[in-house]
CSV table of N, CA and C in Angstrom, one decimal:
chain,number,residue,atom,x,y,z
A,1,MET,N,92.6,-51.4,122.2
A,1,MET,CA,92.2,-51.1,120.9
A,1,MET,C,90.9,-50.4,120.9
A,2,SER,N,90.8,-49.3,120.2
A,2,SER,CA,89.6,-48.5,120.2
A,2,SER,C,88.6,-49.0,119.1
A,3,ASP,N,87.3,-48.9,119.4
A,3,ASP,CA,86.3,-49.3,118.4
A,3,ASP,C,85.8,-48.0,117.8
A,4,ALA,N,86.4,-46.9,118.0
A,4,ALA,CA,86.0,-45.6,117.4
A,4,ALA,C,86.2,-45.7,115.8
A,5,PRO,N,85.2,-45.3,115.1
A,5,PRO,CA,85.3,-45.2,113.6
A,5,PRO,C,86.5,-44.3,113.3
A,6,ASP,N,87.2,-44.6,112.2
A,6,ASP,CA,88.4,-43.8,111.8
A,6,ASP,C,88.0,-43.0,110.6
A,7,LEU,N,88.2,-41.7,110.7
A,7,LEU,CA,87.9,-40.8,109.7
A,7,LEU,C,89.2,-40.2,109.1
A,8,LEU,N,89.5,-40.4,107.9
A,8,LEU,CA,90.6,-39.9,107.2
A,8,LEU,C,90.2,-38.8,106.3
A,9,VAL,N,91.0,-37.7,106.3
A,9,VAL,CA,90.7,-36.6,105.4
A,9,VAL,C,91.9,-36.3,104.5
A,10,TYR,N,91.7,-36.4,103.2
A,10,TYR,CA,92.7,-36.1,102.3
A,10,TYR,C,92.6,-34.6,102.0
A,11,SER,N,93.7,-33.9,102.1
A,11,SER,CA,93.7,-32.4,102.0
A,11,SER,C,95.1,-32.0,101.5
A,12,ARG,N,95.2,-30.6,101.4
A,12,ARG,CA,96.5,-30.1,101.1
A,12,ARG,C,96.7,-28.7,101.7
A,13,PRO,N,97.9,-28.3,101.9
A,13,PRO,CA,98.1,-26.9,102.5
A,13,PRO,C,97.5,-25.8,101.6
A,14,GLY,N,96.9,-24.8,102.2
A,14,GLY,CA,96.4,-23.7,101.4
A,14,GLY,C,95.0,-23.9,100.8
A,15,CYS,N,94.4,-25.0,101.1
A,15,CYS,CA,93.0,-25.4,100.6
A,15,CYS,C,92.0,-24.9,101.7
A,16,HIS,N,91.3,-23.8,101.3
A,16,HIS,CA,90.3,-23.3,102.3
A,16,HIS,C,89.2,-24.2,102.6
A,17,LEU,N,88.7,-25.0,101.6
A,17,LEU,CA,87.7,-26.0,101.9
A,17,LEU,C,88.2,-27.1,102.9
A,18,CYS,N,89.4,-27.4,102.7
A,18,CYS,CA,90.0,-28.4,103.7
A,18,CYS,C,90.1,-27.8,105.1
A,19,ALA,N,90.5,-26.6,105.2
A,19,ALA,CA,90.6,-26.0,106.5
A,19,ALA,C,89.2,-25.9,107.2
A,20,GLU,N,88.2,-25.5,106.4
A,20,GLU,CA,86.8,-25.5,106.9
A,20,GLU,C,86.3,-26.8,107.3
A,21,ALA,N,86.6,-27.8,106.5
A,21,ALA,CA,86.1,-29.2,106.8
A,21,ALA,C,86.8,-29.7,108.1
A,22,MET,N,88.1,-29.5,108.2
A,22,MET,CA,88.8,-29.9,109.4
A,22,MET,C,88.3,-29.2,110.7
A,23,ALA,N,88.0,-27.9,110.6
A,23,ALA,CA,87.5,-27.2,111.7
A,23,ALA,C,86.1,-27.8,112.1
A,24,GLN,N,85.3,-28.1,111.1
A,24,GLN,CA,84.0,-28.7,111.4
A,24,GLN,C,84.1,-30.1,112.0
A,25,LEU,N,85.0,-30.9,111.5
A,25,LEU,CA,85.3,-32.2,112.0
A,25,LEU,C,85.8,-32.2,113.4
A,26,GLU,N,86.8,-31.3,113.7
A,26,GLU,CA,87.3,-31.1,115.0
A,26,GLU,C,86.2,-30.8,116.0
A,27,ARG,N,85.3,-30.0,115.6
A,27,ARG,CA,84.1,-29.6,116.4
A,27,ARG,C,83.2,-30.8,116.7
A,28,LEU,N,83.0,-31.7,115.7
A,28,LEU,CA,82.1,-32.8,115.8
A,28,LEU,C,82.8,-34.0,116.5
A,29,ARG,N,84.1,-34.1,116.5
A,29,ARG,CA,84.7,-35.3,116.9
A,29,ARG,C,84.4,-35.7,118.3
A,30,PRO,N,84.4,-34.8,119.3
A,30,PRO,CA,84.1,-35.2,120.7
A,30,PRO,C,82.7,-35.7,120.9
A,31,GLU,N,81.7,-35.2,120.1
A,31,GLU,CA,80.4,-35.6,120.2
A,31,GLU,C,80.2,-37.0,119.5
A,32,LEU,N,80.8,-37.2,118.3
A,32,LEU,CA,80.5,-38.4,117.6
A,32,LEU,C,81.5,-39.5,117.9
A,33,GLY,N,82.7,-39.1,118.4
A,33,GLY,CA,83.6,-40.2,118.9
A,33,GLY,C,84.4,-40.9,117.8
A,34,PHE,N,84.7,-40.2,116.7
A,34,PHE,CA,85.6,-40.8,115.7
A,34,PHE,C,87.0,-40.4,115.9
A,35,THR,N,87.9,-41.2,115.4
A,35,THR,CA,89.3,-40.7,115.3
A,35,THR,C,89.4,-39.9,114.0
A,36,LEU,N,90.4,-39.0,114.0
A,36,LEU,CA,90.5,-38.1,112.9
A,36,LEU,C,92.0,-38.0,112.5
A,37,ARG,N,92.2,-38.3,111.2
A,37,ARG,CA,93.6,-38.2,110.6
A,37,ARG,C,93.5,-37.4,109.3
A,38,GLU,N,94.6,-36.6,109.1
A,38,GLU,CA,94.6,-35.8,107.9
A,38,GLU,C,95.9,-36.2,107.1
A,39,VAL,N,95.7,-36.4,105.8
A,39,VAL,CA,96.8,-36.7,104.9
A,39,VAL,C,97.0,-35.6,103.9
A,40,ASP,N,98.2,-35.1,103.8
A,40,ASP,CA,98.5,-34.1,102.8
A,40,ASP,C,98.8,-34.8,101.5
A,41,ILE,N,97.9,-34.5,100.5
A,41,ILE,CA,98.0,-35.2,99.2
A,41,ILE,C,99.3,-34.9,98.5
A,42,THR,N,99.9,-33.7,98.8
A,42,THR,CA,101.1,-33.3,98.1
A,42,THR,C,102.4,-34.1,98.5
A,43,ALA,N,102.2,-34.9,99.5
A,43,ALA,CA,103.4,-35.8,100.0
A,43,ALA,C,103.5,-37.0,99.2
A,44,ASP,N,102.6,-37.4,98.3
A,44,ASP,CA,102.7,-38.6,97.6
A,44,ASP,C,102.0,-38.4,96.2
A,45,ASP,N,102.8,-38.6,95.1
A,45,ASP,CA,102.4,-38.3,93.8
A,45,ASP,C,101.1,-39.1,93.4
A,46,ALA,N,101.0,-40.3,93.7
A,46,ALA,CA,99.8,-41.1,93.4
A,46,ALA,C,98.6,-40.6,94.1
A,47,ILE,N,98.7,-40.3,95.3
A,47,ILE,CA,97.5,-39.7,96.1
A,47,ILE,C,97.2,-38.4,95.6
A,48,HIS,N,98.2,-37.5,95.2
A,48,HIS,CA,98.0,-36.2,94.7
A,48,HIS,C,97.2,-36.3,93.4
A,49,LYS,N,97.6,-37.1,92.5
A,49,LYS,CA,97.0,-37.3,91.3
A,49,LYS,C,95.5,-37.8,91.4
A,50,ARG,N,95.3,-38.7,92.4
A,50,ARG,CA,93.9,-39.3,92.6
A,50,ARG,C,93.0,-38.3,93.1
A,51,TYR,N,93.4,-37.4,94.1
A,51,TYR,CA,92.5,-36.5,94.8
A,51,TYR,C,92.6,-35.0,94.5
A,52,LEU,N,93.5,-34.7,93.6
A,52,LEU,CA,93.8,-33.2,93.3
A,52,LEU,C,92.5,-32.4,93.2
A,53,GLU,N,91.6,-32.8,92.4
A,53,GLU,CA,90.4,-32.0,92.0
A,53,GLU,C,89.3,-32.2,92.9
A,54,ARG,N,89.4,-33.0,94.0
A,54,ARG,CA,88.2,-33.4,94.8
A,54,ARG,C,88.4,-33.0,96.3
A,55,ILE,N,89.5,-32.5,96.7
A,55,ILE,CA,89.7,-32.3,98.2
A,55,ILE,C,88.8,-31.2,98.8
A,56,PRO,N,88.5,-31.4,100.0
A,56,PRO,CA,88.8,-32.5,100.9
A,56,PRO,C,88.0,-33.7,100.6
A,57,VAL,N,88.6,-34.9,100.7
A,57,VAL,CA,87.9,-36.2,100.6
A,57,VAL,C,87.9,-36.8,102.0
A,58,LEU,N,86.7,-37.2,102.4
A,58,LEU,CA,86.5,-37.9,103.7
A,58,LEU,C,86.4,-39.4,103.4
A,59,VAL,N,87.1,-40.2,104.2
A,59,VAL,CA,87.1,-41.6,104.1
A,59,VAL,C,86.9,-42.2,105.5
A,60,LEU,N,85.7,-42.9,105.7
A,60,LEU,CA,85.4,-43.4,107.0
A,60,LEU,C,85.5,-44.9,106.9
A,61,ASP,N,86.4,-45.4,107.8
A,61,ASP,CA,86.8,-46.9,107.9
A,61,ASP,C,87.0,-47.4,106.5
A,62,GLY,N,87.8,-46.7,105.7
A,62,GLY,CA,88.2,-47.2,104.4
A,62,GLY,C,87.2,-46.9,103.3
A,63,GLU,N,86.1,-46.3,103.5
A,63,GLU,CA,85.1,-46.0,102.5
A,63,GLU,C,85.0,-44.5,102.2
A,64,GLU,N,85.2,-44.1,101.0
A,64,GLU,CA,85.0,-42.7,100.6
A,64,GLU,C,83.6,-42.3,100.8
A,65,ILE,N,83.3,-41.3,101.6
A,65,ILE,CA,82.0,-40.9,102.0
A,65,ILE,C,81.6,-39.5,101.5
A,66,ALA,N,82.6,-38.7,101.2
A,66,ALA,CA,82.3,-37.3,100.8
A,66,ALA,C,83.5,-36.7,100.2
A,67,ASP,N,83.2,-35.6,99.4
A,67,ASP,CA,84.3,-34.8,98.9
A,67,ASP,C,83.7,-33.3,98.8
A,68,PHE,N,84.6,-32.4,98.9
A,68,PHE,CA,84.4,-31.0,98.8
A,68,PHE,C,83.8,-30.4,100.1
A,69,HIS,N,82.9,-31.0,100.8
A,69,HIS,CA,82.3,-30.5,102.1
A,69,HIS,C,81.8,-31.6,103.0
A,70,VAL,N,81.5,-31.2,104.2
A,70,VAL,CA,81.1,-32.1,105.2
A,70,VAL,C,79.6,-32.0,105.4
A,71,ASP,N,78.8,-33.0,105.1
A,71,ASP,CA,77.4,-33.0,105.4
A,71,ASP,C,77.2,-33.6,106.8
A,72,GLU,N,76.9,-32.7,107.7
A,72,GLU,CA,76.8,-33.2,109.2
A,72,GLU,C,75.8,-34.3,109.4
A,73,ALA,N,74.7,-34.2,108.8
A,73,ALA,CA,73.6,-35.2,109.0
A,73,ALA,C,74.1,-36.5,108.5
A,74,ASP,N,74.7,-36.5,107.3
A,74,ASP,CA,75.1,-37.8,106.7
A,74,ASP,C,76.3,-38.4,107.5
A,75,LEU,N,77.2,-37.5,108.0
A,75,LEU,CA,78.3,-38.0,108.8
A,75,LEU,C,77.8,-38.6,110.1
A,76,ARG,N,76.8,-38.0,110.7
A,76,ARG,CA,76.3,-38.5,112.0
A,76,ARG,C,75.7,-40.0,111.7
A,77,LEU,N,74.9,-40.1,110.6
A,77,LEU,CA,74.3,-41.4,110.3
A,77,LEU,C,75.4,-42.4,110.0
A,78,ARG,N,76.4,-42.0,109.2
A,78,ARG,CA,77.5,-43.0,108.9
A,78,ARG,C,78.3,-43.5,110.1
A,79,VAL,N,78.6,-42.5,111.0
A,79,VAL,CA,79.4,-42.8,112.1
A,79,VAL,C,78.5,-43.7,113.1
A,80,SER,N,77.3,-43.5,113.2
A,80,SER,CA,76.4,-44.3,114.0
A,80,SER,C,76.4,-45.7,113.5
A,81,ARG,N,76.3,-45.9,112.2
A,81,ARG,CA,76.2,-47.2,111.5
A,81,ARG,C,77.6,-47.9,111.7
A,82,ALA,N,78.7,-47.1,111.7
A,82,ALA,CA,80.0,-47.7,111.8
A,82,ALA,C,80.2,-48.3,113.2
A,83,ARG,N,79.5,-47.7,114.2
A,83,ARG,CA,79.7,-48.2,115.6
A,83,ARG,C,79.0,-49.5,115.8
A,84,ARG,N,78.1,-49.9,115.0
A,84,ARG,CA,77.3,-51.2,115.1
A,84,ARG,C,78.2,-52.4,114.9
């Protein structure tokens, strides 16, 4: 079992902000050591309704930590704290 923090990204196809965030997170993942999962909000009506106007939404270990963009400094701090 991995102790790596789990980062979930709610996104949808065709979202340029989502694509930018995923590229940034893929670049940071080897350095920061988190797992990365992406959920397409269009696959579930309730999730779609909840996140439609906010994507991408980042959820670290079950806690929403950001929407619209990735703040690298904040992400580094939060992942560091999640490892403790």
